[in-house]
Amino acid sequence: MSFNVFITRQIPDEGVALLRKYCQTVEINPHDRPLTYDELLEKARGRDALITMLSDRIDDRLLHEIKSLKVVANYAVGYDNVDVKAATGRGIVVTNTPGVLTDSTADMAWALLFSVSRRIVEGDRITRAGKFMGWAPLFLLGGDIVGKTLGIIGAGRIGTAMAMRSRGWCMKVLYTTHTNKNAVLEEMLGAQKVDLDTLLRESDFISIHTPLTEKTRHLIGAKEFAMMKKTSYLINTARGAVIDEAALVEALRNKVIAGAGLDVYEEEPKLKPGLAALENVVLAPHLGSATVESRNKMSVMAAENIIAVLKKQRPPHCLNLEALVKRTA
Ligand code: DGY
């Protein structure tokens, strides 16, 4: 078929192979870096479909300029980088890759929770530097996890998977959600839906799993840190801007909370000044979905989403059915 697709970063081969079976041209960004906005605009010209990354800004201007565009397949579950409303207005379908990265991201949240509360990264630094002087009763004491309260902000797929893993540590689970009660968490864990203030006041570990929207930007700032226990830990594997990162630096520096485990940042890949100098934070470079299995499945899912739209069929994970209706009408 004469379809023309551009992929903004190298992705696993499975999805690319699938696209090549159906589309005449499948070009991939040859650089091992994100394209600048202008480069992306240039590369997008004349394409029927794009596979985009969370670091690509797909705004109204780009959607307006690329008249040939039928579908934007975001290679991520989060899609705050895409102006879905503008795409819908222009009849361009937007898709994402939910489900296949749920477990890898929930595991990452737990990895950060363990790392920060048991001071593993700090200990690694000390040991590598030859500063480990032998076992000592008061050396690098962390916080226990068993029996504590876990607060889940945003009990969707990943938040639910994160919470389910707490069974092994017999934790009490509180959660917030903007939708209905989470029946799985309530029935399996006796979890309670609470308001954000209650969750902040009562939790020992707080894990963020809400998408970034205008409502959730800076959801956690100075006021919220002040409500949290001094012994609590904050974990973020969702999107950096859900936290006011400058306020987090202050909260960690002044020991308003005990620590944080972060996989995401407000202005990736930049960090707010002072963050990297703090010992009570573990910093991962956005690795939530970074397993071979998840990334392979994401590539297949993105390809399937594109192929369905090009065939005028309903893609497996469409974010704006209205655009699909316009397109197939
Ligand atoms: C997503 O899919 O939104 C993740 O952040 C990618 O790792």
XYZ file of C-alpha atoms and ligand atoms in Angstrom:
336
model
C 0.000 0.000 0.000
C 1.238 3.496 -0.693
C 1.099 4.616 2.948
C 3.959 6.598 4.374
C 4.936 6.384 8.065
C 7.582 8.182 10.116
C 8.819 6.905 13.517
C 10.446 9.605 15.628
C 12.893 7.277 17.460
C 14.280 3.800 16.923
C 11.797 1.326 18.465
C 11.887 -2.506 18.717
C 11.767 -4.284 15.348
C 8.505 -6.201 15.856
C 6.301 -3.156 15.320
C 8.439 -1.830 12.478
C 8.239 -5.175 10.639
C 4.477 -5.151 10.960
C 4.274 -1.649 9.492
C 6.589 -2.553 6.616
C 4.161 -5.324 5.575
C 1.382 -2.810 5.163
C 3.023 0.490 4.257
C 5.249 1.396 1.330
C 7.500 3.772 3.265
C 8.505 3.403 6.904
C 11.252 5.832 7.862
C 12.869 6.033 11.284
C 14.741 8.956 12.858
C 18.350 7.885 12.251
C 19.738 9.934 15.165
C 20.067 8.569 18.669
C 18.301 11.627 20.066
C 14.873 13.250 19.946
C 14.302 15.488 16.927
C 13.915 19.207 17.501
C 10.451 20.582 16.858
C 11.520 21.968 13.473
C 13.175 18.708 12.448
C 10.038 16.820 13.417
C 7.876 19.194 11.423
C 10.100 18.685 8.396
C 10.170 14.898 8.764
C 6.397 14.708 9.270
C 5.612 16.352 5.927
C 3.717 14.096 3.535
C 3.265 11.283 6.098
C 0.032 9.399 6.667
C 1.046 8.313 10.142
C 3.556 9.094 12.856
C 4.765 7.020 15.771
C 5.662 9.651 18.343
C 7.458 9.593 21.691
C 6.467 11.310 24.932
C 9.260 13.806 24.271
C 7.725 14.948 20.946
C 5.432 17.955 21.089
C 2.506 17.289 18.776
C 0.664 20.586 18.854
C -1.997 22.326 16.827
C 0.572 23.944 14.527
C 2.094 20.618 13.531
C -1.317 18.994 13.130
C -2.403 21.934 10.971
C 0.710 21.927 8.782
C 0.783 18.181 8.080
C -2.336 17.956 5.942
C -1.627 14.351 4.972
C -1.675 13.105 8.581
C -4.323 10.521 9.477
C -3.033 9.073 12.710
C -0.597 9.874 15.529
C 0.327 6.711 17.420
C 1.967 7.771 20.676
C 4.509 5.209 21.860
C 3.429 5.568 25.529
C 0.349 5.239 27.665
C 0.612 8.917 28.675
C -0.300 11.404 25.949
C 0.078 14.827 27.530
C 2.533 15.633 24.698
C -0.256 15.442 22.098
C -2.980 18.061 21.651
C -5.771 15.497 21.323
C -8.469 18.171 21.117
C -6.767 19.827 18.149
C -6.269 16.435 16.487
C -9.946 15.609 16.948
C -10.923 18.916 15.378
C -8.809 18.059 12.348
C -10.053 14.456 12.112
C -6.636 13.020 13.042
C -6.824 9.870 15.152
C -4.611 9.665 18.253
C -3.748 6.336 19.858
C -1.633 5.182 22.810
C -0.237 1.945 24.272
C -1.991 1.093 27.545
C -1.894 -2.239 29.362
C 1.370 -3.653 28.057
C 3.504 -1.490 30.357
C 1.341 -1.720 33.472
C 3.429 -4.356 35.254
C 6.813 -2.951 34.287
C 5.809 0.504 35.543
C 4.274 -0.829 38.781
C 7.493 -2.806 39.369
C 9.509 0.363 38.818
C 7.444 2.191 41.435
C 8.235 -0.594 43.906
C 11.907 -0.585 42.949
C 12.036 3.134 43.788
C 10.071 2.617 46.986
C 12.537 -0.002 48.200
C 15.582 1.921 46.992
C 14.726 5.123 48.797
C 13.273 3.697 51.993
C 16.155 1.221 52.466
C 18.771 3.713 51.250
C 20.185 1.293 48.689
C 21.559 3.906 46.286
C 23.169 5.915 49.082
C 24.697 2.668 50.374
C 25.943 1.763 46.904
C 27.674 5.138 46.592
C 29.347 4.743 49.982
C 30.447 1.171 49.288
C 31.861 1.948 45.830
C 33.772 4.911 47.232
C 35.495 2.590 49.720
C 33.789 4.400 52.623
C 32.031 1.340 54.100
C 33.691 0.895 57.492
C 31.817 -2.238 58.512
C 28.445 -2.970 60.092
C 27.290 -0.410 62.643
C 24.088 -0.221 64.706
C 23.092 3.246 63.503
C 24.462 3.115 59.951
C 22.044 4.071 57.103
C 18.812 3.285 58.928
C 15.781 3.366 56.674
C 12.047 2.866 57.179
C 10.097 -0.409 57.428
C 7.503 -1.157 54.773
C 5.531 -4.016 56.306
C 2.197 -3.040 57.835
C 2.500 0.607 56.743
C -0.038 2.641 54.777
C 0.338 2.959 51.016
C -1.425 5.890 49.329
C -2.124 5.567 45.621
C -2.875 8.796 43.781
C -4.746 7.700 40.660
C -5.971 4.113 40.944
C -6.115 3.301 37.251
C -4.327 0.335 35.651
C -0.817 1.095 36.946
C -1.968 2.405 40.337
C -4.005 -0.757 40.835
C -1.063 -2.990 39.882
C 1.196 -1.043 42.260
C -1.322 -1.441 45.087
C -1.889 -5.168 44.428
C 1.818 -5.788 44.940
C 1.503 -4.447 48.508
C -0.191 -7.669 49.598
C 3.197 -9.195 50.311
C 3.857 -6.433 52.853
C 0.385 -6.512 54.472
C -0.107 -2.796 53.884
C -3.199 -0.720 54.415
C -4.112 0.884 51.091
C -5.741 4.283 50.550
C -6.416 5.619 47.088
C -7.814 8.558 45.162
C -9.484 8.315 41.793
C -11.545 10.692 39.710
C -13.770 7.816 38.617
C -15.864 5.278 40.550
C -14.667 3.168 43.461
C -11.979 0.653 42.510
C -13.816 -2.621 43.191
C -10.675 -4.762 42.741
C -8.722 -2.820 45.361
C -11.635 -2.647 47.765
C -12.474 -6.346 47.510
C -8.958 -7.787 47.299
C -7.161 -5.448 49.699
C -9.886 -3.751 51.721
C -8.551 -0.515 50.251
C -10.386 2.736 50.938
C -11.146 5.566 48.526
C -10.334 8.842 50.288
C -9.820 12.483 49.398
C -6.334 13.709 48.597
C -5.842 15.488 51.940
C -6.654 12.332 53.917
C -4.326 10.296 51.733
C -1.496 12.803 52.218
C -1.971 12.957 56.001
C -2.298 9.219 56.622
C 0.056 7.512 54.162
C 3.612 6.375 54.853
C 4.331 5.791 51.163
C 2.602 7.767 48.428
C 2.804 6.652 44.820
C 1.627 8.868 41.960
C -0.151 7.248 39.003
C -2.372 9.991 37.683
C -2.012 11.300 34.117
C -0.747 14.849 33.635
C -3.618 17.186 32.796
C -4.300 20.832 33.538
C -6.033 19.617 36.732
C -3.136 17.477 37.959
C -0.243 19.829 37.081
C 1.498 20.646 40.395
C -1.075 18.568 42.279
C 1.641 18.046 44.898
C 3.344 21.255 46.023
C 4.505 22.994 49.210
C 1.037 22.898 50.814
C 0.726 19.162 50.175
C 4.239 18.372 51.446
C 3.353 20.178 54.665
C 0.395 17.816 55.110
C 2.493 14.664 54.682
C 4.147 12.767 57.549
C 7.784 13.691 58.176
C 8.570 9.972 57.868
C 6.784 9.545 54.528
C 8.202 8.788 51.082
C 6.882 10.012 47.728
C 7.222 7.915 44.569
C 6.525 9.232 41.062
C 6.492 7.086 37.926
C 3.705 9.050 36.187
C 4.683 12.498 34.896
C 7.122 14.908 36.516
C 4.908 17.986 36.392
C 2.317 16.378 38.691
C 4.804 17.449 41.384
C 6.054 21.015 41.811
C 9.680 19.903 41.554
C 11.136 23.094 43.055
C 8.859 22.634 46.091
C 9.971 19.002 46.306
C 13.627 20.061 46.445
C 12.773 22.348 49.392
C 10.723 19.646 51.138
C 13.530 17.089 50.807
C 16.245 19.567 51.784
C 14.327 20.656 54.909
C 13.298 17.075 55.784
C 9.595 17.945 55.519
C 9.281 14.387 54.163
C 11.755 11.512 54.524
C 12.517 10.912 50.875
C 11.407 10.502 47.279
C 11.882 8.049 44.435
C 11.488 9.656 41.025
C 11.414 8.236 37.519
C 10.033 11.374 35.876
C 10.815 15.108 35.976
C 9.064 18.343 35.294
C 11.303 19.335 32.361
C 12.889 16.069 31.268
C 15.736 15.468 30.942
C 16.605 18.537 33.067
C 16.400 18.412 36.855
C 15.434 21.346 39.063
C 18.498 22.950 40.691
C 19.522 21.226 43.896
C 17.693 17.934 43.273
C 20.727 15.902 42.259
C 22.711 17.040 45.308
C 20.239 15.559 47.794
C 20.905 12.174 49.414
C 17.259 11.419 50.305
C 16.081 11.040 46.718
C 16.586 8.234 44.210
C 16.627 9.454 40.609
C 15.880 7.081 37.733
C 15.983 8.221 34.088
C 12.343 7.541 33.049
C 12.611 3.746 32.965
C 9.032 2.805 33.919
C 8.252 0.835 30.769
C 11.888 0.005 29.991
C 11.745 -3.789 29.827
C 12.326 -5.756 26.633
C 8.851 -7.276 26.937
C 6.970 -4.016 27.447
C 8.821 -2.090 24.764
C 8.307 -4.910 22.206
C 4.601 -5.026 22.940
C 4.381 -1.221 22.748
C 5.918 -1.289 19.269
C 3.438 -3.912 18.066
C 0.526 -2.032 19.620
C 1.538 1.280 18.024
C 1.862 -0.455 14.626
C -1.514 -2.174 15.015
C -3.108 1.131 15.925
C -1.747 2.735 12.751
C -2.630 -0.134 10.444
C -6.220 -0.215 11.721
C -6.677 3.513 11.060
C -5.161 3.252 7.590
C -7.570 0.383 6.893
C -10.403 2.609 8.155
C -10.977 0.252 11.068
C -11.212 0.940 14.790
C -7.707 0.824 16.300
C -7.198 -1.173 19.516
C -6.445 1.957 21.587
C -8.035 5.085 20.234
C -8.090 8.285 22.317
C -10.511 10.214 20.101
C -13.180 8.028 18.524
C -14.808 11.204 17.234
C -11.864 11.694 14.849
C -12.170 8.111 13.716
C -15.861 8.630 13.006
C -15.051 11.758 10.943
C -12.350 9.846 9.090
C -14.471 6.815 8.233
C -17.712 8.740 7.502
C 4.315 6.038 29.311
O 4.036 5.101 28.558
O 3.578 7.022 29.442
C 5.578 5.922 30.056
O 5.882 7.055 30.764
C 6.679 5.513 29.108
O 7.687 4.946 29.844
